[in-house]
Short mmCIF file of C-alpha atoms and ligand atoms in Angstrom, two decimals:
data_model
loop_
_atom_site.label_atom_id
_atom_site.label_comp_id
_atom_site.label_asym_id
_atom_site.label_seq_id
_atom_site.Cartn_x
_atom_site.Cartn_y
_atom_site.Cartn_z
CA UNK A 1 26.19 -37.63 -43.04
CA UNK A 2 22.64 -35.78 -44.16
CA UNK A 3 20.50 -38.39 -45.77
CA UNK A 4 18.90 -36.90 -48.87
CA UNK A 5 15.29 -37.16 -49.10
CA UNK A 6 14.60 -39.84 -51.96
CA UNK A 7 11.79 -37.38 -53.37
CA UNK A 8 14.76 -34.69 -53.92
CA UNK A 9 14.39 -32.34 -55.03
CA UNK A 10 11.07 -31.81 -53.21
CA UNK A 11 9.89 -28.79 -54.69
CA UNK A 12 10.36 -27.41 -58.17
CA UNK A 13 9.41 -24.85 -60.46
CA UNK A 14 6.49 -27.44 -62.04
CA UNK A 15 5.34 -27.20 -58.04
CA UNK A 16 4.30 -23.46 -58.54
CA UNK A 17 0.92 -22.57 -59.44
CA UNK A 18 0.87 -19.56 -62.28
CA UNK A 19 0.01 -15.86 -60.18
CA UNK A 20 -1.28 -13.67 -62.59
CA UNK A 21 0.63 -11.25 -63.96
CA UNK A 22 3.84 -11.60 -62.57
CA UNK A 23 4.44 -14.96 -61.58
CA UNK A 24 3.83 -17.36 -64.32
CA UNK A 25 5.77 -20.18 -65.73
CA UNK A 26 8.64 -18.97 -62.98
CA UNK A 27 12.09 -19.73 -63.07
CA UNK A 28 13.41 -21.22 -60.24
CA UNK A 29 12.17 -21.91 -56.37
CA UNK A 30 15.00 -22.24 -53.72
CA UNK A 31 16.30 -21.01 -50.21
CA UNK A 32 13.14 -21.14 -48.01
CA UNK A 33 12.88 -20.59 -44.52
CA UNK A 34 10.65 -23.68 -42.55
CA UNK A 35 8.77 -23.96 -39.36
CA UNK A 36 6.60 -26.43 -38.01
CA UNK A 37 2.74 -24.69 -37.26
CA UNK A 38 -0.31 -25.97 -36.23
CA UNK A 39 1.08 -29.55 -36.79
CA UNK A 40 2.00 -28.23 -40.06
CA UNK A 41 5.11 -28.50 -42.13
CA UNK A 42 5.51 -24.36 -43.70
CA UNK A 43 8.09 -23.52 -45.98
CA UNK A 44 8.49 -19.79 -47.17
CA UNK A 45 9.79 -20.08 -50.46
CA UNK A 46 12.10 -17.78 -52.77
CA UNK A 47 10.59 -18.02 -56.19
CA UNK A 48 11.95 -16.22 -59.20
CA UNK A 49 10.21 -15.34 -61.91
CA UNK A 50 11.62 -14.73 -65.69
CA UNK A 51 12.12 -10.87 -65.10
CA UNK A 52 14.61 -12.05 -61.79
CA UNK A 53 12.10 -10.86 -59.68
CA UNK A 54 11.90 -12.96 -56.36
CA UNK A 55 8.50 -13.29 -54.25
CA UNK A 56 7.62 -15.03 -50.99
CA UNK A 57 5.47 -17.59 -51.56
CA UNK A 58 3.63 -20.08 -48.94
CA UNK A 59 4.16 -23.57 -49.07
CA UNK A 60 2.04 -26.41 -46.20
CA UNK A 61 2.86 -29.88 -45.93
CA UNK A 62 1.35 -32.32 -43.61
CA UNK A 63 4.51 -34.97 -43.61
CA UNK A 64 7.34 -32.56 -44.85
CA UNK A 65 8.09 -33.86 -47.97
CA UNK A 66 5.22 -33.20 -50.29
CA UNK A 67 3.97 -29.41 -50.04
CA UNK A 68 1.25 -27.82 -51.65
CA UNK A 69 2.10 -24.48 -52.82
CA UNK A 70 -0.26 -21.23 -52.31
CA UNK A 71 -1.89 -19.92 -54.77
CA UNK A 72 -0.88 -16.02 -53.43
CA UNK A 73 2.61 -14.44 -52.95
CA UNK A 74 3.23 -13.49 -49.22
CA UNK A 75 2.11 -9.57 -48.96
CA UNK A 76 3.99 -8.40 -46.00
CA UNK A 77 1.80 -5.55 -44.72
CA UNK A 78 2.87 -2.20 -44.42
CA UNK A 79 6.24 -2.72 -46.61
CA UNK A 80 4.91 0.30 -48.69
CA UNK A 81 5.96 2.33 -45.70
CA UNK A 82 9.49 2.05 -47.17
CA UNK A 83 9.56 4.84 -49.77
CA UNK A 84 12.62 3.46 -51.21
CA UNK A 85 13.05 0.85 -53.89
CA UNK A 86 12.94 -2.33 -52.62
CA UNK A 87 14.53 -4.66 -55.64
CA UNK A 88 13.73 -8.28 -53.88
CA UNK A 89 13.03 -9.84 -50.49
CA UNK A 90 14.89 -13.06 -50.35
CA UNK A 91 16.12 -16.05 -48.03
CA UNK A 92 13.27 -16.07 -45.18
CA UNK A 93 14.09 -17.42 -41.95
CA UNK A 94 11.76 -18.21 -39.58
CA UNK A 95 11.46 -18.06 -35.39
CA UNK A 96 9.00 -18.61 -33.20
CA UNK A 97 9.56 -16.59 -30.32
CA UNK A 98 6.79 -17.24 -27.69
CA UNK A 99 3.76 -17.81 -29.34
CA UNK A 100 4.60 -15.37 -32.14
CA UNK A 101 6.31 -16.23 -35.50
CA UNK A 102 9.24 -13.33 -36.89
CA UNK A 103 10.33 -14.26 -40.52
CA UNK A 104 14.10 -12.21 -41.11
CA UNK A 105 14.81 -11.61 -45.12
CA UNK A 106 17.59 -10.02 -47.27
CA UNK A 107 16.12 -6.98 -49.13
CA UNK A 108 18.11 -5.91 -52.07
CA UNK A 109 18.00 -1.68 -51.75
CA UNK A 110 20.18 0.57 -53.84
CA UNK A 111 22.05 1.12 -50.50
CA UNK A 112 22.90 -2.61 -50.63
CA UNK A 113 21.51 -5.27 -48.43
CA UNK A 114 19.46 -4.33 -45.97
CA UNK A 115 17.40 -6.76 -43.34
CA UNK A 116 13.48 -6.85 -43.33
CA UNK A 117 11.97 -8.26 -39.98
CA UNK A 118 7.91 -9.16 -40.33
CA UNK A 119 5.78 -11.63 -37.78
CA UNK A 120 2.99 -13.51 -38.26
CA UNK A 121 0.23 -15.64 -35.72
CA UNK A 122 -1.00 -17.64 -38.27
CA UNK A 123 1.28 -17.88 -41.58
CA UNK A 124 -1.99 -16.01 -43.21
CA UNK A 125 -1.17 -12.14 -42.60
CA UNK A 126 2.08 -11.19 -42.25
CA UNK A 127 2.92 -7.47 -40.64
CA UNK A 128 5.96 -5.47 -41.91
CA UNK A 129 7.67 -4.42 -38.84
CA UNK A 130 10.71 -2.28 -40.38
CA UNK A 131 14.55 -2.66 -41.51
CA UNK A 132 16.71 -4.03 -39.36
CA UNK A 133 19.78 -3.31 -40.36
CA UNK A 134 21.90 -0.05 -41.16
CA UNK A 135 25.12 -1.60 -43.19
CA UNK A 136 24.87 -3.89 -45.83
CA UNK A 137 23.96 -7.60 -44.57
CA UNK A 138 22.81 -10.61 -45.33
CA UNK A 139 21.31 -13.78 -43.56
CA UNK A 140 20.25 -12.44 -40.39
CA UNK A 141 18.44 -15.41 -38.13
CA UNK A 142 17.32 -14.49 -34.75
CA UNK A 143 17.14 -17.16 -31.73
CA UNK A 144 14.19 -18.49 -30.54
CA UNK A 145 14.51 -16.83 -26.95
CA UNK A 146 15.85 -13.91 -25.21
CA UNK A 147 19.32 -14.42 -23.17
CA UNK A 148 19.75 -11.89 -20.59
CA UNK A 149 16.80 -10.09 -21.13
CA UNK A 150 17.68 -9.19 -25.03
CA UNK A 151 16.89 -10.33 -28.03
CA UNK A 152 19.85 -11.74 -30.27
CA UNK A 153 20.51 -12.49 -33.80
CA UNK A 154 23.80 -13.85 -36.02
CA UNK A 155 23.91 -11.71 -38.83
CA UNK A 156 26.82 -11.38 -42.04
CA UNK A 157 27.83 -8.06 -42.80
CA UNK A 158 28.74 -8.13 -46.79
CA UNK A 159 32.07 -6.80 -46.60
CA UNK A 160 33.86 -8.95 -49.10
CA UNK A 161 33.20 -8.39 -53.00
CA UNK A 162 33.33 -11.60 -55.20
CA UNK A 163 34.98 -11.77 -58.61
CA UNK A 164 32.76 -9.33 -60.68
CA UNK A 165 29.75 -10.05 -58.58
CA UNK A 166 27.91 -8.82 -55.81
CA UNK A 167 29.18 -8.23 -51.63
CA UNK A 168 29.68 -11.20 -49.54
CA UNK A 169 30.93 -11.83 -46.15
CA UNK A 170 33.33 -14.03 -44.13
CA UNK A 171 32.66 -13.22 -40.31
CA UNK A 172 29.03 -13.66 -38.64
CA UNK A 173 28.30 -10.99 -35.85
CA UNK A 174 26.12 -11.74 -32.62
CA UNK A 175 23.94 -8.83 -32.31
CA UNK A 176 21.17 -7.64 -29.39
CA UNK A 177 18.38 -5.69 -29.35
CA UNK A 178 15.45 -4.82 -26.85
CA UNK A 179 12.59 -3.92 -29.06
CA UNK A 180 13.67 -6.51 -32.33
CA UNK A 181 13.61 -2.94 -34.25
CA UNK A 182 17.42 -1.32 -32.83
CA UNK A 183 19.97 -3.77 -33.39
CA UNK A 184 23.68 -3.27 -32.05
CA UNK A 185 26.58 -5.59 -33.12
CA UNK A 186 28.17 -7.13 -29.91
CA UNK A 187 31.00 -9.13 -31.32
CA UNK A 188 31.80 -11.21 -34.22
CA UNK A 189 31.45 -15.43 -33.49
CA UNK A 190 33.00 -17.02 -36.51
CA UNK A 191 35.07 -16.08 -39.33
CA UNK A 192 35.74 -17.72 -42.66
CA UNK A 193 38.44 -20.44 -42.53
CA UNK A 194 41.07 -19.36 -45.42
CA UNK A 195 41.89 -22.23 -48.18
CA UNK A 196 39.34 -24.46 -46.63
CA UNK A 197 35.60 -25.22 -47.39
CA UNK A 198 34.52 -22.56 -45.29
CA UNK A 199 36.09 -18.99 -46.71
CA UNK A 200 33.27 -16.84 -46.89
CA UNK A 201 30.18 -17.67 -44.37
CA UNK A 202 26.59 -16.75 -43.27
CA UNK A 203 24.35 -18.35 -40.90
CA UNK A 204 21.41 -21.11 -42.31
CA UNK A 205 18.69 -21.82 -40.31
CA UNK A 206 18.19 -19.98 -36.67
CA UNK A 207 20.40 -21.62 -33.73
CA UNK A 208 18.53 -24.61 -32.19
CA UNK A 209 18.67 -25.01 -28.59
CA UNK A 210 20.73 -28.29 -27.06
CA UNK A 211 22.04 -29.28 -23.84
CA UNK A 212 25.10 -29.16 -25.56
CA UNK A 213 25.08 -25.68 -26.42
CA UNK A 214 23.44 -23.51 -29.37
CA UNK A 215 23.84 -25.90 -32.48
CA UNK A 216 23.95 -24.07 -35.58
CA UNK A 217 24.46 -24.91 -39.54
CA UNK A 218 25.99 -22.47 -41.30
CA UNK A 219 26.81 -21.79 -45.26
CA UNK A 220 30.23 -22.18 -46.32
CA UNK A 221 31.91 -21.06 -49.49
CA UNK A 222 34.79 -22.18 -51.18
CA UNK A 223 36.35 -19.67 -53.69
CA UNK A 224 37.45 -21.12 -56.91
CA UNK A 225 39.51 -18.96 -58.95
CA UNK A 226 37.85 -18.65 -63.03
CA UNK A 227 34.90 -21.06 -61.47
CA UNK A 228 31.96 -20.53 -59.64
CA UNK A 229 31.83 -20.69 -55.82
CA UNK A 230 30.79 -23.80 -54.01
CA UNK A 231 28.38 -23.49 -51.81
CA UNK A 232 28.23 -26.05 -48.98
CA UNK A 233 26.77 -26.58 -45.03
CA UNK A 234 28.81 -27.06 -41.77
CA UNK A 235 27.52 -27.27 -38.21
CA UNK A 236 29.03 -25.85 -35.18
CA UNK A 237 28.17 -25.40 -31.08
CA UNK A 238 28.09 -21.90 -28.83
CA UNK A 239 27.89 -21.50 -25.62
CA UNK A 240 23.78 -21.27 -24.30
CA UNK A 241 24.81 -18.45 -22.15
CA UNK A 242 26.78 -16.35 -24.32
CA UNK A 243 26.26 -17.48 -27.97
CA UNK A 244 29.63 -15.18 -29.35
CA UNK A 245 31.50 -18.20 -27.54
CA UNK A 246 32.12 -21.51 -29.79
CA UNK A 247 32.58 -24.43 -28.51
CA UNK A 248 33.24 -26.46 -31.42
CA UNK A 249 33.23 -26.12 -35.10
CA UNK A 250 33.13 -29.07 -37.45
CA UNK A 251 36.49 -29.54 -39.51
CA UNK A 252 34.24 -30.92 -42.84
CA UNK A 253 31.60 -29.70 -44.19
CA UNK A 254 27.92 -31.67 -43.44
CA UNK A 255 26.48 -31.36 -46.75
CA UNK A 256 28.12 -30.35 -50.26
CA UNK A 257 26.56 -30.12 -53.77
CA UNK A 258 26.66 -33.52 -55.41
CA UNK A 259 23.58 -34.57 -56.97
CA UNK A 260 22.71 -33.22 -60.58
CA UNK A 261 20.47 -30.76 -59.06
CA UNK A 262 22.83 -29.17 -56.84
CA UNK A 263 25.67 -29.27 -59.21
CA UNK A 264 23.85 -27.86 -62.10
CA UNK A 265 21.02 -24.87 -62.13
CA UNK A 266 20.81 -21.40 -62.35
CA UNK A 267 23.73 -20.83 -59.87
CA UNK A 268 26.25 -24.04 -60.20
CA UNK A 269 27.47 -26.02 -57.27
CA UNK A 270 25.13 -24.60 -54.42
CA UNK A 271 23.74 -26.28 -51.33
CA UNK A 272 22.32 -23.24 -48.82
CA UNK A 273 20.42 -24.54 -45.88
CA UNK A 274 18.15 -22.03 -44.78
CA UNK A 275 15.08 -23.91 -42.79
CA UNK A 276 15.56 -26.37 -39.84
CA UNK A 277 12.65 -28.79 -38.20
CA UNK A 278 13.18 -30.49 -35.03
CA UNK A 279 10.91 -33.26 -34.65
CA UNK A 280 11.21 -33.36 -30.78
CA UNK A 281 11.89 -31.18 -27.79
CA UNK A 282 11.53 -31.17 -24.53
CA UNK A 283 9.33 -28.82 -21.80
CA UNK A 284 12.15 -26.17 -21.51
CA UNK A 285 12.90 -26.28 -25.36
CA UNK A 286 15.97 -28.53 -25.60
CA UNK A 287 15.92 -30.19 -28.94
CA UNK A 288 16.14 -34.27 -27.42
CA UNK A 289 19.34 -36.23 -29.23
CA UNK A 290 17.73 -38.55 -30.66
CA UNK A 291 15.09 -35.95 -32.63
CA UNK A 292 14.55 -36.10 -36.38
CA UNK A 293 16.03 -33.55 -37.81
CA UNK A 294 15.05 -31.55 -41.63
CA UNK A 295 16.83 -29.99 -43.30
CA UNK A 296 15.46 -27.50 -46.07
CA UNK A 297 18.14 -25.92 -48.57
CA UNK A 298 18.20 -24.13 -51.86
CA UNK A 299 20.02 -26.22 -54.44
CA UNK A 300 21.59 -24.38 -57.13
CA UNK A 301 19.76 -21.58 -56.81
CA UNK A 302 17.17 -23.45 -58.80
CA UNK A 303 15.26 -25.97 -56.86
CA UNK A 304 14.42 -27.38 -52.79
CA UNK A 305 15.91 -30.39 -51.37
CA UNK A 306 15.34 -32.04 -48.32
CA UNK A 307 17.83 -33.90 -46.16
CA UNK A 308 17.55 -35.54 -42.89
CA UNK A 309 19.48 -35.82 -39.63
CA UNK A 310 19.41 -36.00 -35.76
CA UNK A 311 20.29 -33.89 -33.39
CA UNK A 312 22.84 -36.36 -31.48
CA UNK A 313 24.64 -36.75 -35.51
CA UNK A 314 24.95 -32.59 -35.59
CA UNK A 315 26.20 -32.47 -32.45
CA UNK A 316 28.83 -35.15 -33.14
CA UNK A 317 30.11 -33.59 -36.51
CA UNK A 318 30.18 -30.75 -34.64
CA UNK A 319 32.80 -31.60 -32.56
CA UNK A 320 34.55 -33.47 -35.28
CA UNK A 321 38.00 -31.18 -35.42
C1 BMA B 401 24.21 -15.68 -51.59
C2 BMA B 401 23.21 -15.77 -51.41
C3 BMA B 401 21.71 -16.84 -51.69
C4 BMA B 401 22.36 -17.57 -53.10
C5 BMA B 401 24.05 -18.04 -53.21
C6 BMA B 401 24.27 -18.72 -53.93
O1 BMA B 401 25.40 -14.90 -52.01
O2 BMA B 401 22.56 -14.80 -52.52
O3 BMA B 401 20.43 -16.32 -51.55
O4 BMA B 401 21.82 -18.87 -53.17
O5 BMA B 401 24.60 -16.94 -53.19
O6 BMA B 401 24.09 -17.96 -55.21
#
């Protein structure tokens, strides 16, 4: 039900300029955060070099399809205050709250994966605000507004051990905070559907406000014995006032690996939605049903794909049970 852009993959390793010394002839670029800023489409890309080191790099576009990648690695000012070793920063999700832009990302450290938070007003200077999770957690996405005076986010504790691999998780939680820095889990919201396409799950892009509820795209992983896991995308609708209440959750995935660039790469069989741009909203921030939606996703942990749809189509997909 999503239409892949005919220029897919829209960003590949060939679009990444060499940045000496660390980022030369890079291996892959994937899982971007996305937002519209000052009329421009902005991506925060995850770029991996041949040492398998990870960098966040900004790209900009005036049409959402043809991106120019910065010749500069995003420098999160203040991150040097973290005295422990940070191995990787990756999978940035961008949320605008009032007139500030927040970036939540995963940080691989010796004690496991933590969520980090940064902010920017201009997408030029990025200020690191701190580590904002205590336990092994990934896929943190901030809501674009406070609800009942609290900031909210979805996050996904890593509790499930993948066969011979890292940890993953099968439950998305709702957490709250009064200062964006200290977070408390409120309750589990959605859990994996064992035997089906979304056995393990995690949030995709930040939730989008519609008149029918919070529209939330997530990724689901079908585990395959003796084969690679299959990463797909799905959609759910949640209560506007209490997003721990799931109104409906689509039975079918909305995007699955089918094209060669999704099926083959550094990690085969992966579509991983991480950025979502809604063209039109009303003055209260509700996405319009007919609005075009751009979904940016990592494909096979190697390139960036773009798929298009509308709010109405996503709502219908969420209601298909
Ligand atoms: C997840 C995360 C993602 C990655 C995906 C597929 O657990 O690490 O960053 O894209 O696996 O490898």
